[in-house]
Short mmCIF file of C-alpha atoms in Angstrom, two decimals:
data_model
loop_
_atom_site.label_atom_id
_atom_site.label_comp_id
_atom_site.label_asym_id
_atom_site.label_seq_id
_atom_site.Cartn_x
_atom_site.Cartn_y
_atom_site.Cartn_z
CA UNK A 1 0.00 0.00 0.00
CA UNK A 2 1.43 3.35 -1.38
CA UNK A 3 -1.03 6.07 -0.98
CA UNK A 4 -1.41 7.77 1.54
CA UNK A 5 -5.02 7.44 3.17
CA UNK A 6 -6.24 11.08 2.60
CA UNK A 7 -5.10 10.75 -0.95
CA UNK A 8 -7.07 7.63 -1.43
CA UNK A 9 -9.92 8.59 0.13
CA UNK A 10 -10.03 11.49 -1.57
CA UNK A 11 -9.86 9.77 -4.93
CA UNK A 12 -12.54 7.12 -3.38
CA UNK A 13 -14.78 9.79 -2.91
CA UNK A 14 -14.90 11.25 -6.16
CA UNK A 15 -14.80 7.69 -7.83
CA UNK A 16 -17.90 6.95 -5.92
CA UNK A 17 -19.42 10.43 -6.96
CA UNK A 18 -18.50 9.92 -10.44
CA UNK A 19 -19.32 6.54 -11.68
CA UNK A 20 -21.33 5.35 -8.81
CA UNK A 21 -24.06 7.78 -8.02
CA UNK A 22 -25.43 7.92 -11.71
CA UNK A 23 -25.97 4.39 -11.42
CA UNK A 24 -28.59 4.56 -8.88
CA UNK A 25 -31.41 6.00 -10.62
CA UNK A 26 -31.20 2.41 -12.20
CA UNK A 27 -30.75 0.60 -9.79
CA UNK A 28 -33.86 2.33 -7.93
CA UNK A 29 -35.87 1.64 -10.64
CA UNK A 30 -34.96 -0.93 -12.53
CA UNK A 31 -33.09 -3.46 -9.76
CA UNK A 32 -29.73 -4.80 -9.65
CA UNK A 33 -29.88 -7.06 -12.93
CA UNK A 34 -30.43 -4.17 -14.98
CA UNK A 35 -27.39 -2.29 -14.13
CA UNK A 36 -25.06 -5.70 -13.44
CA UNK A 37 -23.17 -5.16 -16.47
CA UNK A 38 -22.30 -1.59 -15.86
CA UNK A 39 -21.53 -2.82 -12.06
CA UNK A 40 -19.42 -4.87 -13.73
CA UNK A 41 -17.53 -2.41 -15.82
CA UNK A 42 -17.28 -0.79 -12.49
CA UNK A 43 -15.18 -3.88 -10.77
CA UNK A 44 -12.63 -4.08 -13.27
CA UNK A 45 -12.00 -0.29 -13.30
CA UNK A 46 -11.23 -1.07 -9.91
CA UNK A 47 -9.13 -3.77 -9.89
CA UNK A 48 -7.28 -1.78 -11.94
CA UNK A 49 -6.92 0.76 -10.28
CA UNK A 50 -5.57 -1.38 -7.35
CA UNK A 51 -8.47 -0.89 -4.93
CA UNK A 52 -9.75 -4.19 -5.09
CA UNK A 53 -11.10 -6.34 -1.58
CA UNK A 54 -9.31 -3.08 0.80
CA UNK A 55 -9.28 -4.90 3.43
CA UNK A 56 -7.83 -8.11 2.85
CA UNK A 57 -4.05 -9.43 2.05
CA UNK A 58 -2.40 -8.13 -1.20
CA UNK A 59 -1.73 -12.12 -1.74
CA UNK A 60 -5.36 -12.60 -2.40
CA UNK A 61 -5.91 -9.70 -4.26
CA UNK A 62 -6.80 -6.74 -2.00
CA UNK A 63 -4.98 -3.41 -0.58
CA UNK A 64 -3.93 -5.43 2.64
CA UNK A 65 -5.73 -2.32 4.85
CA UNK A 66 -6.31 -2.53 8.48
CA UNK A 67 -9.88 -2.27 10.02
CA UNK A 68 -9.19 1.38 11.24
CA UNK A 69 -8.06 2.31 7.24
CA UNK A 70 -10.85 0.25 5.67
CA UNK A 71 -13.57 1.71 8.35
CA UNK A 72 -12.55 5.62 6.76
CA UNK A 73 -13.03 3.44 3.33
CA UNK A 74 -16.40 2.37 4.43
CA UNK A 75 -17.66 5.21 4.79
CA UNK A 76 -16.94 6.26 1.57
CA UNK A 77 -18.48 3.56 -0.05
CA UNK A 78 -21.22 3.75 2.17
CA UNK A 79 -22.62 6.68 0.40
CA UNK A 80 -23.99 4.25 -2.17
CA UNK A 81 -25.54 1.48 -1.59
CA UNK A 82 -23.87 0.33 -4.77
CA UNK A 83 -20.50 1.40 -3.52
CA UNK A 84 -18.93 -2.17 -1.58
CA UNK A 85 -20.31 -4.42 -4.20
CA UNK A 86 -18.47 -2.46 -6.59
CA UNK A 87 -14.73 -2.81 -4.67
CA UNK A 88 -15.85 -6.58 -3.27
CA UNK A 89 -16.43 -5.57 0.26
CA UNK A 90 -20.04 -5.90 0.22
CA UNK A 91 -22.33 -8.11 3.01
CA UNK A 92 -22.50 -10.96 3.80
CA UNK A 93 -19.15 -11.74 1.25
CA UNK A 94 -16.78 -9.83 3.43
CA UNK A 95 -17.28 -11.81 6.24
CA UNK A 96 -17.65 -15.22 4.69
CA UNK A 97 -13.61 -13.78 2.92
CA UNK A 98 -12.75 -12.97 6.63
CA UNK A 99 -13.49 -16.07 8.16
CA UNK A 100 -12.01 -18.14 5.19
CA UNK A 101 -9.23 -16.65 5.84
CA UNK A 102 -8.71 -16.82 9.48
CA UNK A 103 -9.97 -20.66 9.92
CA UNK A 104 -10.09 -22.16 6.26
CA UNK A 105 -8.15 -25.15 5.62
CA UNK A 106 -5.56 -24.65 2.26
CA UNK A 107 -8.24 -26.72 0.18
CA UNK A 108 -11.41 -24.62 1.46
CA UNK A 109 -9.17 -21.75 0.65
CA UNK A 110 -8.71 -22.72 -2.58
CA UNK A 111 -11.82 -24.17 -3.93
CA UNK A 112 -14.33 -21.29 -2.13
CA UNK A 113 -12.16 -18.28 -0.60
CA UNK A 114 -10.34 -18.02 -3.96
CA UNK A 115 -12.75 -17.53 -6.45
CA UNK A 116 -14.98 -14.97 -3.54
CA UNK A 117 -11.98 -13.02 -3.82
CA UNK A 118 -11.72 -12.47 -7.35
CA UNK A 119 -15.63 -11.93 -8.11
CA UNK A 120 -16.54 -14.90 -9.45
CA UNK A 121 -18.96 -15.74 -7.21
CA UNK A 122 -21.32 -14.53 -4.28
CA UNK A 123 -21.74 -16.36 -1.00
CA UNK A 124 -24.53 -16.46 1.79
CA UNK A 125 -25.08 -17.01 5.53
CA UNK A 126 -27.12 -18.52 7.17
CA UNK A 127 -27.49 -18.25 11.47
CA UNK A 128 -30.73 -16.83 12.60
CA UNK A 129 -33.79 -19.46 12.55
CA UNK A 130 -37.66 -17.87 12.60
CA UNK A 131 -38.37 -20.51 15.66
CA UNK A 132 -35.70 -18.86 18.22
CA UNK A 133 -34.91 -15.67 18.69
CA UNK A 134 -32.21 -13.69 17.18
CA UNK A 135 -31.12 -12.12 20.19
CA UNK A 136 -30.19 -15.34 21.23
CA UNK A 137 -27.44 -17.36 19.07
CA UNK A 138 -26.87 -20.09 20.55
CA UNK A 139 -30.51 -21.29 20.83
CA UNK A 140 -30.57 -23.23 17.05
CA UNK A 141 -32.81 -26.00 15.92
CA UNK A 142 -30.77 -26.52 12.47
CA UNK A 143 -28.70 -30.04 13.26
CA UNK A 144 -25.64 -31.45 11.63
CA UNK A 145 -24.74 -35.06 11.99
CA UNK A 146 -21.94 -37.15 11.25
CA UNK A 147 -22.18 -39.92 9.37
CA UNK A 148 -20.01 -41.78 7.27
CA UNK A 149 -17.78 -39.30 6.81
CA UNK A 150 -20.82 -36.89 5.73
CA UNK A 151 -22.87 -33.86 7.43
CA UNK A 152 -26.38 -34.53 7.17
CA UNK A 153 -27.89 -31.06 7.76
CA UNK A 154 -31.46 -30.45 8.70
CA UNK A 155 -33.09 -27.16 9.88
CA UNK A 156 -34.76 -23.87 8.70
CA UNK A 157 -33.27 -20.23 8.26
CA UNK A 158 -34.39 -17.27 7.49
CA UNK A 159 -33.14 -13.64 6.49
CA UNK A 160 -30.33 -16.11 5.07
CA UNK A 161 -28.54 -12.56 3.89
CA UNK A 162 -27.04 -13.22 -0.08
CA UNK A 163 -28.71 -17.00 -0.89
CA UNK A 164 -29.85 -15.56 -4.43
CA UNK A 165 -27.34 -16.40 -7.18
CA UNK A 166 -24.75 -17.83 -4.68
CA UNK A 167 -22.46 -20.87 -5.31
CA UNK A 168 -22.15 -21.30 -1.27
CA UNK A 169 -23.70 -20.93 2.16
CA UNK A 170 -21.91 -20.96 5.34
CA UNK A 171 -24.28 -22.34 7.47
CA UNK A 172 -24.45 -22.64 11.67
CA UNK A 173 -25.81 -25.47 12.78
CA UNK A 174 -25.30 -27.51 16.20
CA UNK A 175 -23.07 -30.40 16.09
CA UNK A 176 -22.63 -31.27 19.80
CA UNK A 177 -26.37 -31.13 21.11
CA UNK A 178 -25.04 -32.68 24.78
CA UNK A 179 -22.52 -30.21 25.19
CA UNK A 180 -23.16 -28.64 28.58
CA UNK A 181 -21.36 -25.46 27.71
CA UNK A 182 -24.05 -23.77 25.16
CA UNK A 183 -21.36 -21.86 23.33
CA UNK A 184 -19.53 -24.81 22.52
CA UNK A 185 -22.50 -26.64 20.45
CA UNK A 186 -22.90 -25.58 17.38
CA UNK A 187 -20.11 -25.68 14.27
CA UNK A 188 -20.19 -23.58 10.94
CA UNK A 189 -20.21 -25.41 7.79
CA UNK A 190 -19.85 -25.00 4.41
CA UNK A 191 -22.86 -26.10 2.05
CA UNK A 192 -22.49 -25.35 -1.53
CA UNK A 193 -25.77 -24.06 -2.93
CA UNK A 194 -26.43 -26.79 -5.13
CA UNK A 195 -26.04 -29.66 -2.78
CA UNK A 196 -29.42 -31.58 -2.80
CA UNK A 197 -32.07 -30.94 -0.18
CA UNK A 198 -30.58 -26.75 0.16
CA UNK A 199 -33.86 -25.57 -0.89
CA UNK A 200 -35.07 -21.07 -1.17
CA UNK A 201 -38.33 -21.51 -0.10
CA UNK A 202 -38.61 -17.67 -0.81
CA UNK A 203 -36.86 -14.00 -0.71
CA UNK A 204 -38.04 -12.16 2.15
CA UNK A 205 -39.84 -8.79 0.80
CA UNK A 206 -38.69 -6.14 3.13
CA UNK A 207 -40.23 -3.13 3.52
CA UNK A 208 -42.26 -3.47 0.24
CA UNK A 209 -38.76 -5.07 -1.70
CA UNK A 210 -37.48 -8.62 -1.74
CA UNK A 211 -34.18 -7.44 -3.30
CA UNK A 212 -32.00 -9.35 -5.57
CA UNK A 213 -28.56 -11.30 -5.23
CA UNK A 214 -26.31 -10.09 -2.81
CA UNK A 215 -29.09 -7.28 -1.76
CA UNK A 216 -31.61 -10.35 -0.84
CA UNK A 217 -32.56 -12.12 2.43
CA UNK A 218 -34.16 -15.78 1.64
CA UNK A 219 -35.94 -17.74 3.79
CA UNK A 220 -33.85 -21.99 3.15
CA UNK A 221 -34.61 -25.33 4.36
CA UNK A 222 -32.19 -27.78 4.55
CA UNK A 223 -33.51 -31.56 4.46
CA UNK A 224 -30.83 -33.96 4.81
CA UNK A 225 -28.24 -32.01 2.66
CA UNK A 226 -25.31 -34.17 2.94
CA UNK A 227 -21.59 -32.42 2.64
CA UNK A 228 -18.32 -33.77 3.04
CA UNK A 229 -17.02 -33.83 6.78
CA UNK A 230 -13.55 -31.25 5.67
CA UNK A 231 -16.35 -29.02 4.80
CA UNK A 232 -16.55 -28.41 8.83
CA UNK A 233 -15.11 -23.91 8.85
CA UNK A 234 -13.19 -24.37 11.89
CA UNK A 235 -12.86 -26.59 14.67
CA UNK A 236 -15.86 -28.69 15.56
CA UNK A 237 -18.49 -26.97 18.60
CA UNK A 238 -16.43 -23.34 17.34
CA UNK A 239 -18.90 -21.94 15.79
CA UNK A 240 -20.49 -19.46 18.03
CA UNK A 241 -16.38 -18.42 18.86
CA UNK A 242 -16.00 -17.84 14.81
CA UNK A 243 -19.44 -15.63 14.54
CA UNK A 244 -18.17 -13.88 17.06
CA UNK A 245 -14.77 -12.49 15.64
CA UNK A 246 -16.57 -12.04 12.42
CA UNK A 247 -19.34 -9.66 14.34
CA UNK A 248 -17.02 -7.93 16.04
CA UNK A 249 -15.11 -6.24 12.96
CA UNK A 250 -18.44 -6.77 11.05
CA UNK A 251 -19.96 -3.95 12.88
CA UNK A 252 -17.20 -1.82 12.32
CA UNK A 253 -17.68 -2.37 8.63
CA UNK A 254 -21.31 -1.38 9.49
CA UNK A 255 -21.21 1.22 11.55
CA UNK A 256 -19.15 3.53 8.64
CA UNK A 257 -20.85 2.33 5.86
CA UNK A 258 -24.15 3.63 8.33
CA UNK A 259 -21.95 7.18 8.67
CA UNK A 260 -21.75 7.42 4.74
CA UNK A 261 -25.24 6.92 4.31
CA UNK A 262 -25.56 9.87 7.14
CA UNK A 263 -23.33 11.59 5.86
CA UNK A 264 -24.54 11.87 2.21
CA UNK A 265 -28.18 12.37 3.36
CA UNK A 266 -27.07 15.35 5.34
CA UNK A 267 -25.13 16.49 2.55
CA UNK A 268 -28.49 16.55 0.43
CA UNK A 269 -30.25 18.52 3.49
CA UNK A 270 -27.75 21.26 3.43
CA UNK A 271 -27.57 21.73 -0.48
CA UNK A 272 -31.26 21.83 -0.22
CA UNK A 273 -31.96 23.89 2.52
CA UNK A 274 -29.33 26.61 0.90
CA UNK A 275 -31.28 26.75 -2.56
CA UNK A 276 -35.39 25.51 -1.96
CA UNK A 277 -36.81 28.86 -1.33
CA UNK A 278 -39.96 29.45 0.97
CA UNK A 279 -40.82 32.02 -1.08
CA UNK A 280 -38.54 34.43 -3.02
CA UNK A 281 -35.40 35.59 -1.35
CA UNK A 282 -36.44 32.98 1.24
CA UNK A 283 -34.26 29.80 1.19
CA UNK A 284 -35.26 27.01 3.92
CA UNK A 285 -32.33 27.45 5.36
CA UNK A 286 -32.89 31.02 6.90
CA UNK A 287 -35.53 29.71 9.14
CA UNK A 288 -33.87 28.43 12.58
CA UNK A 289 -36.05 25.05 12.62
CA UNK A 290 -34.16 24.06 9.72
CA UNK A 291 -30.73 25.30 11.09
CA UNK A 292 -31.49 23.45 13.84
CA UNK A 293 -31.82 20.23 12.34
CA UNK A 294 -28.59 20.66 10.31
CA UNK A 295 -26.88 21.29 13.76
CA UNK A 296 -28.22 18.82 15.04
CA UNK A 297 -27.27 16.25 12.62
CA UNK A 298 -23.76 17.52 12.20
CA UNK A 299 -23.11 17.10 16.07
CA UNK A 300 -24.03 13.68 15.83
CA UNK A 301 -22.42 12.61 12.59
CA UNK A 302 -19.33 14.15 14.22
CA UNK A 303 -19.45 12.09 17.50
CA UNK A 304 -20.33 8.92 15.37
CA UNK A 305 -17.66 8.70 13.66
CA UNK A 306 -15.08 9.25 16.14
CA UNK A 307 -16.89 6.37 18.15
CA UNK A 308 -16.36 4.08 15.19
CA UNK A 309 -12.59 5.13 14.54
CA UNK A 310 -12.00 4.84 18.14
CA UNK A 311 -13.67 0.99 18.37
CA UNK A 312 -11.54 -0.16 15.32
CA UNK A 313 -8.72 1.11 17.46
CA UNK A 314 -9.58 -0.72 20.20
CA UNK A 315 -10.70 -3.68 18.37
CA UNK A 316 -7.08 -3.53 16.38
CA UNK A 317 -5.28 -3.70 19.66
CA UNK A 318 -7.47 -5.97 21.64
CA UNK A 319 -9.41 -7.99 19.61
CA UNK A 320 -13.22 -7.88 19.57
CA UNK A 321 -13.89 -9.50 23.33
CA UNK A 322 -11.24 -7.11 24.37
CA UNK A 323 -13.32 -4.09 22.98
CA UNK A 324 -17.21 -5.62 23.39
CA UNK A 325 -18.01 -2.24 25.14
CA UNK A 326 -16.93 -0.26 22.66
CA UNK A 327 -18.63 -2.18 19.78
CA UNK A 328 -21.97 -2.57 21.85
CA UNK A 329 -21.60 1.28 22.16
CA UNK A 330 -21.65 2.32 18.45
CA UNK A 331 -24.00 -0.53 17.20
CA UNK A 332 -27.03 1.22 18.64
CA UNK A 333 -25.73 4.89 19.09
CA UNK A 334 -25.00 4.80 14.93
CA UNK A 335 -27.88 2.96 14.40
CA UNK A 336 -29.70 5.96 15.89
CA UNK A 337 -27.64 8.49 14.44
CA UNK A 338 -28.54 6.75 10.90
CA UNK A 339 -32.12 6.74 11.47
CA UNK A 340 -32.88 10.46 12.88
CA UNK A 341 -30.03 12.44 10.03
CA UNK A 342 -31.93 10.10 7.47
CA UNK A 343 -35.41 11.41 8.86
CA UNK A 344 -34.45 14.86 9.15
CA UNK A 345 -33.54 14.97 5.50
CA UNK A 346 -36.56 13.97 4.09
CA UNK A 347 -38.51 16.23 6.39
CA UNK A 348 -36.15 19.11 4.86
CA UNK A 349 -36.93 18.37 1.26
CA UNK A 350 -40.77 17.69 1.87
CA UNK A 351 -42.03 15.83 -1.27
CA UNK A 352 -38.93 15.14 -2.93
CA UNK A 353 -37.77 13.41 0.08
CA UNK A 354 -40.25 10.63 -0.26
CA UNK A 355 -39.89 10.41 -4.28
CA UNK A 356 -36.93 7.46 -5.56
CA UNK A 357 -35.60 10.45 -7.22
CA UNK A 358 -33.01 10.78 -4.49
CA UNK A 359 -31.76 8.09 -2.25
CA UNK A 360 -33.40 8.93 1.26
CA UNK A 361 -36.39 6.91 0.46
CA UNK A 362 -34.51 3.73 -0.32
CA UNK A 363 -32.23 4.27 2.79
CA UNK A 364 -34.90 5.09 5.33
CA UNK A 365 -36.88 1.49 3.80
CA UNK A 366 -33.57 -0.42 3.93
CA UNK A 367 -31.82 1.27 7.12
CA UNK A 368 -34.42 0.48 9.55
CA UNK A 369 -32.89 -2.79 10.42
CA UNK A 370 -29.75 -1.22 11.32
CA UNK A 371 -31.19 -1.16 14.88
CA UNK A 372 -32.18 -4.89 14.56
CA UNK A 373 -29.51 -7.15 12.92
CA UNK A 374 -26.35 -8.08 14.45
CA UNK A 375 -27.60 -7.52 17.80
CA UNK A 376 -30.81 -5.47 18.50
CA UNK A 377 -30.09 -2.23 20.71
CA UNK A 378 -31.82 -3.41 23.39
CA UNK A 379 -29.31 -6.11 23.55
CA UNK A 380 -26.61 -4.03 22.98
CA UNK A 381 -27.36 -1.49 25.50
CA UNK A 382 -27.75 -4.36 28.18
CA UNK A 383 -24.04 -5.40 27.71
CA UNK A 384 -22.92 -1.79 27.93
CA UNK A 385 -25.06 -1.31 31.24
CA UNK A 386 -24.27 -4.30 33.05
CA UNK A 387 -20.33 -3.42 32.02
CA UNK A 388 -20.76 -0.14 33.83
CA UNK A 389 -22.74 -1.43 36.65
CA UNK A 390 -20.08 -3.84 37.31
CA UNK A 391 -17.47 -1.33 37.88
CA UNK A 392 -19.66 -0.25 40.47
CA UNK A 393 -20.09 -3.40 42.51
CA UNK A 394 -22.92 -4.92 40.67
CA UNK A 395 -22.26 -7.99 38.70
CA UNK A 396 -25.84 -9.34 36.77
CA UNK A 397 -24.94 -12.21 34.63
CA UNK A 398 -25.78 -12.49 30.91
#
């Protein structure tokens, strides 16, 4: 890596500006398959560019960043939701890359990590069950049994993030039913999308949209799929460990790809609030409801960010357990940020807010779950309490 950081992110920014944004009117409109070829275009003008994968080791193709570099990248490409599919960093991908690489044997490496790497093909994930609660990951029905040298998987997922179009699924499932340690029961493994019995029983339509291919959740059942026993990601009963050190730089990833989106909607209020006149000589922005708002928004867009950078610190130095605080803190206190700067900017341009003509629509019907997935902030804000409390002679167990 030879540019500096403010250099690149400067010539991030206007790459995402310039050949990104006019692809979204597209996009809104017309869906992801209509503007794949152009999103394609798009990749290769990146990996030539050398800012392919950012995060990940030059010797599989990316810019070999750390999480506090790629977390100001984020946020760049945040500001589209077209912008980490286009440089390979996109959801649920990333992580399924991440974990490859951390507890992939040299075969799983080859014949799945590889190929993820270069673009060739799109992976899924598949933990949360609609029996059990989310909030609680180590309460699975999905079972994975050995026999003869074969997993035979059986369960039911949902919001299985990615499943359209992909050649793989990493999937959680519990291995060691009689462990007496919960955390130690359940194994990820890998199940390519083809295998017999994988079955998409449907795409989840969220808010009004069931997305397509990487942008999709699906609903899977999995009835007696049989995989190889090396498929096992990771030691055996380590699968709640692995989701773990992928959620903990996961929500970094999040949490400034949630900034961007902030930050470009309040870039839209501000433009608009300086030229939408009331009435002539009257823009919006002379009336101190609106300044408000702006101020409002910029205080919090300020302190969210420095949050994030300050977690990936942490999280760089310690690891994710030795910065859970920290990560608990920003998932629901961006979250929120997200939500009310998104809000406020629709309020500011009235109509046009709600119209697909600019992006705060589709990010106010797709960021609402910001304050759901990977840990709800209810959840969140317990583990940051009952840190604090214990510092002050409480202890109240998970």
């Amino acid at each position: 890596m030879t540019i500096p950081t403010a250099d690149l992110l400067g010539e991030l920014r206007a790459f995402v500006r310039e050949e990104i944004f006019p692809l979204e009117p597209g996009f809104f409109r017309q869906g992801f398959g209509a503007i794949l070829p152009e999103l394609e275009r798009l990749r290769r003008e990146v990996k030539a560019r050398g800012w392919w994968l950012p995060p990940l080791p030059s010797e599989w193709g990316g810019m070999g960043l750390g999480l506090l570099e790629f977390a100001r990248v984020s946020e760049e490409l945040g500001q589209s939701p077209l912008g980490h599919y286009v440089f390979n960093t996109q959801a649920p991908d990333i992580g399924n890359m991440e974990v490859l690489l951390k507890h992939g044997t040299p075969e799983q490496k080859e014949r799945f990590l590889k190929p993820l790497a270069a673009g060739q093909m799109r992976s899924a994930f598949a933990m949360t069950e609609p029996e059990h609660a989310g909030s609680n990951p180590v309460w699975l029905s999905t079972s994975a049994v050995l026999e003869g040298g074969e997993w035979v998987i059986n369960g039911h997922k949902w919001y299985t993030s990615g499943f359209e179009g992909s050649s793989f699924c990493i999937v959680m499932c519990i291995t060691d039913p009689d462990q007496p340690n919960p955390y130690t029961r359940a194994s990820q493994i890998i199940v390519p999308t083809d295998t017999p019995g994988l079955q998409q029983v449907r795409k989840i339509p969220v808010m009004g949209e069931a997305g397509e291919g990487w942008a999709s959740h699906a609903e899977i059942r999995l009835e007696n799929v049989r995989v190889p026993e090396e498929n096992l990601l990771g030691a055996r009963g380590r699968g709640f460990a692995i989701a773990q050190e992928r959620l903990g730089p996961g929500r970094i990833h999040h949490c400034m790809r949630w900034v961007g989106i902030a930050q470009r909607s309040f870039e839209l209020m501000c433009r608009y609030a300086a030229k939408r006149e009331l009435s002539p000589g009257k823009p919006l922005g002379s009336r101190q409801a609106i300044q408000h708002l702006i101020a409002e928004s910029k205080a919090e867009l300020h302190a969210a960010r420095l949050m994030v950078l300050d977690a990936a610190e942490k999280v760089e130095q310690h690891g994710a357990e030795g910065a859970r605080v920290e990560i608990s803190l920003i998932k629901f206190f961006v979250a929120g940020v997200l939500q009310r700067v998104v809000d406020r900017a629709i309020q500011v341009h009235g109509g046009l807010g709600m119209a697909d003509d600019l992006p705060l629509a589709y990010f106010y019907r797709h960021e609402r779950a910001a304050r759901i997935y990977d840990g709800a902030d209810e959840v969140h804000k317990t583990v940051v309490a009952r840190a604090v409390l214990k510092d002050y002679g409480l202890d109240v167990s998970l």
